Amino acid sequence: MKTAIYPGSFDPLTNGHVDIIERSLKLFDHVIVSILHNSAKSTLFSLDERISLIKEVFKGNSRLSVETFDGLLVNFAKSKQIFSVMRGLRAASDFEYEFQLAAMNRRLCPDLETVFLMTGKDTFFLSSRLVKEVALLGGEVSSMVPKVVEIALKNKSGKNK
Ligand code: PNS
């Protein structure tokens, strides 16, 4: 079975992530959405909230699982013996960071390959950071995130109270 790791912060999951996951499932039998647990970095959604939002969006899909990791991605990959890592590429501005990340990961673990998927025309401008900002300032994000994430963002911003 061919499995890929899709790592990220997912704070929160956006339609851009969903697009990458769905397209990754065309290339791999199984995708492990792997949420970085970095206690030094503050997030809007707790680790448990991020896990349950992703599970809710993909419930019923046995080809996808959600796990967490801390420390180096390469150590997580080695512990699972999975050496394919998916990343989405949005714009030229993503390239340098992603290029460095992929090169560093390969230096640390030569077996590890990063597979890049170009984001689609409907999601190339999306980032968790911008979606959070828009939602918390009362903007409309229904076309940018799954429904459960939209509701969770409204709860965080107090708009559902
Ligand atoms: O969603 P993000 O924040 O763009 O994801 C970044 C992520 C989690 C993939 C990256 O920061 C990562 O892999 N962090 C784990 C620590 C690590 O392995 N760092 C060394 C690579 S330079």
PDB file of C-alpha atoms and ligand atoms in Angstrom:
ATOM      1  CA  MET A   1       0.000   0.000   0.000  1.00  0.00           C
ATOM      2  CA  LYS A   2       1.367   3.425  -0.966  1.00  0.00           C
ATOM      3  CA  THR A   3       1.001   5.938   1.840  1.00  0.00           C
ATOM      4  CA  ALA A   4       1.902   9.612   2.029  1.00  0.00           C
ATOM      5  CA  ILE A   5       2.259  12.000   4.911  1.00  0.00           C
ATOM      6  CA  TYR A   6       0.609  15.400   4.545  1.00  0.00           C
ATOM      7  CA  PRO A   7       2.136  17.551   7.299  1.00  0.00           C
ATOM      8  CA  GLY A   8       1.081  20.987   8.440  1.00  0.00           C
ATOM      9  CA  SER A   9      -0.323  23.165  11.173  1.00  0.00           C
ATOM     10  CA  PHE A  10      -3.928  23.036   9.879  1.00  0.00           C
ATOM     11  CA  ASP A  11      -4.957  25.973  12.083  1.00  0.00           C
ATOM     12  CA  PRO A  12      -7.558  25.520  10.679  1.00  0.00           C
ATOM     13  CA  LEU A  13      -8.130  23.207   7.702  1.00  0.00           C
ATOM     14  CA  THR A  14      -9.040  25.223   4.579  1.00  0.00           C
ATOM     15  CA  ASN A  15     -10.472  24.223   1.212  1.00  0.00           C
ATOM     16  CA  GLY A  16      -6.893  24.479  -0.061  1.00  0.00           C
ATOM     17  CA  HIS A  17      -5.868  21.647   2.273  1.00  0.00           C
ATOM     18  CA  VAL A  18      -8.975  19.665   1.300  1.00  0.00           C
ATOM     19  CA  ASP A  19      -8.050  20.016  -2.380  1.00  0.00           C
ATOM     20  CA  ILE A  20      -4.492  18.771  -1.748  1.00  0.00           C
ATOM     21  CA  ILE A  21      -5.771  15.839   0.342  1.00  0.00           C
ATOM     22  CA  GLU A  22      -8.336  14.785  -2.270  1.00  0.00           C
ATOM     23  CA  ARG A  23      -5.781  14.968  -5.073  1.00  0.00           C
ATOM     24  CA  SER A  24      -3.175  13.139  -2.977  1.00  0.00           C
ATOM     25  CA  LEU A  25      -5.665  10.306  -2.557  1.00  0.00           C
ATOM     26  CA  LYS A  26      -5.591   9.893  -6.352  1.00  0.00           C
ATOM     27  CA  LEU A  27      -1.842   9.280  -6.173  1.00  0.00           C
ATOM     28  CA  PHE A  28      -1.628   7.308  -2.928  1.00  0.00           C
ATOM     29  CA  ASP A  29      -3.724   4.569  -1.326  1.00  0.00           C
ATOM     30  CA  HIS A  30      -3.611   6.243   2.051  1.00  0.00           C
ATOM     31  CA  VAL A  31      -2.826   9.732   3.340  1.00  0.00           C
ATOM     32  CA  ILE A  32      -1.859  10.503   6.922  1.00  0.00           C
ATOM     33  CA  VAL A  33      -2.737  14.112   7.674  1.00  0.00           C
ATOM     34  CA  SER A  34      -0.017  14.871  10.202  1.00  0.00           C
ATOM     35  CA  ILE A  35      -0.579  17.849  12.467  1.00  0.00           C
ATOM     36  CA  LEU A  36       2.494  19.500  13.926  1.00  0.00           C
ATOM     37  CA  HIS A  37       2.156  19.802  17.682  1.00  0.00           C
ATOM     38  CA  ASN A  38       4.360  22.739  18.562  1.00  0.00           C
ATOM     39  CA  SER A  39       3.693  23.862  22.120  1.00  0.00           C
ATOM     40  CA  ALA A  40       5.888  26.935  21.584  1.00  0.00           C
ATOM     41  CA  LYS A  41       3.606  28.239  18.819  1.00  0.00           C
ATOM     42  CA  SER A  42       0.227  29.640  19.770  1.00  0.00           C
ATOM     43  CA  THR A  43      -2.676  28.500  17.646  1.00  0.00           C
ATOM     44  CA  LEU A  44      -6.307  29.552  17.400  1.00  0.00           C
ATOM     45  CA  PHE A  45      -7.504  25.951  17.500  1.00  0.00           C
ATOM     46  CA  SER A  46      -6.212  23.448  20.037  1.00  0.00           C
ATOM     47  CA  LEU A  47      -4.618  20.268  18.786  1.00  0.00           C
ATOM     48  CA  ASP A  48      -7.765  18.309  19.683  1.00  0.00           C
ATOM     49  CA  GLU A  49      -9.963  20.806  17.855  1.00  0.00           C
ATOM     50  CA  ARG A  50      -7.796  20.611  14.734  1.00  0.00           C
ATOM     51  CA  ILE A  51      -7.866  16.803  14.830  1.00  0.00           C
ATOM     52  CA  SER A  52     -11.627  16.630  15.216  1.00  0.00           C
ATOM     53  CA  LEU A  53     -12.314  19.199  12.473  1.00  0.00           C
ATOM     54  CA  ILE A  54     -10.251  17.217   9.955  1.00  0.00           C
ATOM     55  CA  LYS A  55     -11.823  13.922  11.059  1.00  0.00           C
ATOM     56  CA  GLU A  56     -15.287  15.436  10.734  1.00  0.00           C
ATOM     57  CA  VAL A  57     -14.631  16.703   7.191  1.00  0.00           C
ATOM     58  CA  PHE A  58     -13.308  13.306   6.047  1.00  0.00           C
ATOM     59  CA  LYS A  59     -15.510  11.054   8.163  1.00  0.00           C
ATOM     60  CA  GLY A  60     -16.281   7.782   6.430  1.00  0.00           C
ATOM     61  CA  ASN A  61     -13.106   7.920   4.354  1.00  0.00           C
ATOM     62  CA  SER A  62     -10.989   4.998   5.525  1.00  0.00           C
ATOM     63  CA  ARG A  63      -8.122   5.992   3.210  1.00  0.00           C
ATOM     64  CA  LEU A  64      -7.313   8.983   5.365  1.00  0.00           C
ATOM     65  CA  SER A  65      -6.124   9.134   8.944  1.00  0.00           C
ATOM     66  CA  VAL A  66      -5.147  11.994  11.217  1.00  0.00           C
ATOM     67  CA  GLU A  67      -2.090  11.880  13.454  1.00  0.00           C
ATOM     68  CA  THR A  68       0.060  14.369  15.333  1.00  0.00           C
ATOM     69  CA  PHE A  69       3.790  14.733  15.571  1.00  0.00           C
ATOM     70  CA  ASP A  70       6.283  16.908  17.348  1.00  0.00           C
ATOM     71  CA  GLY A  71       9.932  17.504  16.632  1.00  0.00           C
ATOM     72  CA  LEU A  72      11.366  16.792  13.223  1.00  0.00           C
ATOM     73  CA  LEU A  73       9.161  15.666  10.372  1.00  0.00           C
ATOM     74  CA  VAL A  74      11.877  13.291   9.176  1.00  0.00           C
ATOM     75  CA  ASN A  75      11.828  11.484  12.543  1.00  0.00           C
ATOM     76  CA  PHE A  76       8.066  11.076  12.296  1.00  0.00           C
ATOM     77  CA  ALA A  77       8.447   9.775   8.717  1.00  0.00           C
ATOM     78  CA  LYS A  78      11.173   7.329   9.765  1.00  0.00           C
ATOM     79  CA  SER A  79       9.121   6.090  12.717  1.00  0.00           C
ATOM     80  CA  LYS A  80       6.308   5.232  10.300  1.00  0.00           C
ATOM     81  CA  GLN A  81       8.630   4.099   7.482  1.00  0.00           C
ATOM     82  CA  ILE A  82       6.775   6.417   5.112  1.00  0.00           C
ATOM     83  CA  PHE A  83       8.974   8.482   2.844  1.00  0.00           C
ATOM     84  CA  SER A  84       6.531  10.436   0.665  1.00  0.00           C
ATOM     85  CA  VAL A  85       5.540  13.859   1.926  1.00  0.00           C
ATOM     86  CA  MET A  86       2.847  15.951   0.230  1.00  0.00           C
ATOM     87  CA  ARG A  87       2.900  19.743   0.150  1.00  0.00           C
ATOM     88  CA  GLY A  88       0.769  22.230  -1.759  1.00  0.00           C
ATOM     89  CA  LEU A  89       2.414  25.043  -3.705  1.00  0.00           C
ATOM     90  CA  ARG A  90       0.385  28.203  -4.017  1.00  0.00           C
ATOM     91  CA  ALA A  91       2.419  30.953  -5.594  1.00  0.00           C
ATOM     92  CA  ALA A  92       6.012  31.815  -6.343  1.00  0.00           C
ATOM     93  CA  SER A  93       6.224  33.197  -2.811  1.00  0.00           C
ATOM     94  CA  ASP A  94       5.765  29.675  -1.405  1.00  0.00           C
ATOM     95  CA  PHE A  95       8.533  28.279  -3.535  1.00  0.00           C
ATOM     96  CA  GLU A  96      11.601  29.430  -1.668  1.00  0.00           C
ATOM     97  CA  TYR A  97      10.393  28.269   1.742  1.00  0.00           C
ATOM     98  CA  GLU A  98       9.119  24.962   0.401  1.00  0.00           C
ATOM     99  CA  PHE A  99      12.305  24.412  -1.594  1.00  0.00           C
ATOM    100  CA  GLN A 100      14.380  24.924   1.550  1.00  0.00           C
ATOM    101  CA  LEU A 101      12.119  22.701   3.635  1.00  0.00           C
ATOM    102  CA  ALA A 102      12.241  19.884   1.077  1.00  0.00           C
ATOM    103  CA  ALA A 103      16.012  20.211   0.638  1.00  0.00           C
ATOM    104  CA  MET A 104      16.621  20.228   4.394  1.00  0.00           C
ATOM    105  CA  ASN A 105      14.381  17.210   4.885  1.00  0.00           C
ATOM    106  CA  ARG A 106      16.220  15.339   2.145  1.00  0.00           C
ATOM    107  CA  ARG A 107      19.567  16.246   3.673  1.00  0.00           C
ATOM    108  CA  LEU A 108      18.342  14.867   7.008  1.00  0.00           C
ATOM    109  CA  CYS A 109      16.748  11.814   5.400  1.00  0.00           C
ATOM    110  CA  PRO A 110      17.855  11.089   1.802  1.00  0.00           C
ATOM    111  CA  ASP A 111      15.043   8.549   1.333  1.00  0.00           C
ATOM    112  CA  LEU A 112      12.381  11.170   1.887  1.00  0.00           C
ATOM    113  CA  GLU A 113      10.746  12.701  -1.193  1.00  0.00           C
ATOM    114  CA  THR A 114       8.503  15.757  -1.092  1.00  0.00           C
ATOM    115  CA  VAL A 115       5.731  15.689  -3.685  1.00  0.00           C
ATOM    116  CA  PHE A 116       4.347  19.115  -4.590  1.00  0.00           C
ATOM    117  CA  LEU A 117       0.879  19.705  -5.943  1.00  0.00           C
ATOM    118  CA  MET A 118       0.032  23.078  -7.445  1.00  0.00           C
ATOM    119  CA  THR A 119      -3.018  24.564  -5.793  1.00  0.00           C
ATOM    120  CA  GLY A 120      -6.160  24.955  -7.849  1.00  0.00           C
ATOM    121  CA  LYS A 121      -7.527  28.220  -9.258  1.00  0.00           C
ATOM    122  CA  ASP A 122     -10.130  28.444  -6.496  1.00  0.00           C
ATOM    123  CA  THR A 123      -7.687  27.997  -3.635  1.00  0.00           C
ATOM    124  CA  PHE A 124      -4.351  29.515  -4.704  1.00  0.00           C
ATOM    125  CA  PHE A 125      -4.897  32.597  -2.511  1.00  0.00           C
ATOM    126  CA  LEU A 126      -6.002  30.700   0.598  1.00  0.00           C
ATOM    127  CA  SER A 127      -3.989  30.371   3.765  1.00  0.00           C
ATOM    128  CA  SER A 128      -5.081  29.447   7.284  1.00  0.00           C
ATOM    129  CA  ARG A 129      -3.612  32.735   8.490  1.00  0.00           C
ATOM    130  CA  LEU A 130      -5.679  34.900   6.129  1.00  0.00           C
ATOM    131  CA  VAL A 131      -8.840  32.866   6.623  1.00  0.00           C
ATOM    132  CA  LYS A 132      -8.519  33.291  10.400  1.00  0.00           C
ATOM    133  CA  GLU A 133      -7.981  37.017  10.024  1.00  0.00           C
ATOM    134  CA  VAL A 134     -10.990  37.469   7.751  1.00  0.00           C
ATOM    135  CA  ALA A 135     -13.247  35.281   9.920  1.00  0.00           C
ATOM    136  CA  LEU A 136     -12.234  36.894  13.209  1.00  0.00           C
ATOM    137  CA  LEU A 137     -12.887  40.337  11.723  1.00  0.00           C
ATOM    138  CA  GLY A 138     -16.377  39.261  10.690  1.00  0.00           C
ATOM    139  CA  GLY A 139     -15.725  38.528   7.001  1.00  0.00           C
ATOM    140  CA  GLU A 140     -17.358  35.796   4.952  1.00  0.00           C
ATOM    141  CA  VAL A 141     -15.287  32.617   4.604  1.00  0.00           C
ATOM    142  CA  SER A 142     -17.967  30.111   3.623  1.00  0.00           C
ATOM    143  CA  SER A 143     -16.394  29.528   0.194  1.00  0.00           C
ATOM    144  CA  MET A 144     -12.923  29.065   1.671  1.00  0.00           C
ATOM    145  CA  VAL A 145     -13.349  26.451   4.385  1.00  0.00           C
ATOM    146  CA  PRO A 146     -15.531  23.379   4.998  1.00  0.00           C
ATOM    147  CA  LYS A 147     -18.846  24.085   6.765  1.00  0.00           C
ATOM    148  CA  VAL A 148     -17.702  22.653  10.122  1.00  0.00           C
ATOM    149  CA  VAL A 149     -14.626  24.885  10.056  1.00  0.00           C
ATOM    150  CA  GLU A 150     -16.772  27.915   9.205  1.00  0.00           C
ATOM    151  CA  ILE A 151     -18.967  27.178  12.241  1.00  0.00           C
ATOM    152  CA  ALA A 152     -15.915  26.631  14.462  1.00  0.00           C
ATOM    153  CA  LEU A 153     -14.455  29.966  13.309  1.00  0.00           C
ATOM    154  CA  LYS A 154     -17.757  31.707  14.053  1.00  0.00           C
ATOM    155  CA  ASN A 155     -17.717  30.191  17.542  1.00  0.00           C
ATOM    156  CA  LYS A 156     -14.170  31.482  18.083  1.00  0.00           C
ATOM    157  CA  SER A 157     -15.104  34.961  16.937  1.00  0.00           C
ATOM    158  CA  GLY A 158     -18.212  34.990  19.106  1.00  0.00           C
ATOM    159  CA  LYS A 159     -20.502  35.416  16.086  1.00  0.00           C
ATOM    160  CA  ASN A 160     -22.556  32.348  17.028  1.00  0.00           C
ATOM    161  CA  LYS A 161     -23.290  33.622  20.511  1.00  0.00           C
TER     162      LYS A 161
HETATM  163  O1  PNS B   1       1.217  24.324   7.709  1.00  0.00           O
HETATM  164  P1  PNS B   1       2.642  24.732   7.812  1.00  0.00           P
HETATM  165  O2  PNS B   1       2.842  25.575   9.044  1.00  0.00           O
HETATM  166  O3  PNS B   1       3.145  25.393   6.564  1.00  0.00           O
HETATM  167  O4  PNS B   1       3.524  23.382   7.987  1.00  0.00           O
HETATM  168  C1  PNS B   1       4.916  23.445   8.184  1.00  0.00           C
HETATM  169  C2  PNS B   1       5.468  22.079   8.628  1.00  0.00           C
HETATM  170  C3  PNS B   1       4.695  21.570   9.827  1.00  0.00           C
HETATM  171  C4  PNS B   1       5.338  21.082   7.504  1.00  0.00           C
HETATM  172  C5  PNS B   1       6.971  22.280   8.984  1.00  0.00           C
HETATM  173  O5  PNS B   1       7.103  23.387   9.805  1.00  0.00           O
HETATM  174  C6  PNS B   1       7.578  21.066   9.670  1.00  0.00           C
HETATM  175  O6  PNS B   1       7.729  20.023   9.086  1.00  0.00           O
HETATM  176  N1  PNS B   1       7.896  21.229  10.967  1.00  0.00           N
HETATM  177  C7  PNS B   1       8.461  20.149  11.769  1.00  0.00           C
HETATM  178  C8  PNS B   1       9.879  20.512  12.218  1.00  0.00           C
HETATM  179  C9  PNS B   1      10.906  20.147  11.166  1.00  0.00           C
HETATM  180  O7  PNS B   1      10.981  19.018  10.718  1.00  0.00           O
HETATM  181  N2  PNS B   1      11.720  21.126  10.771  1.00  0.00           N
HETATM  182  C10 PNS B   1      12.842  20.886   9.867  1.00  0.00           C
HETATM  183  C11 PNS B   1      12.530  21.105   8.437  1.00  0.00           C
HETATM  184  S1  PNS B   1      13.352  22.562   7.942  1.00  0.00           S
END
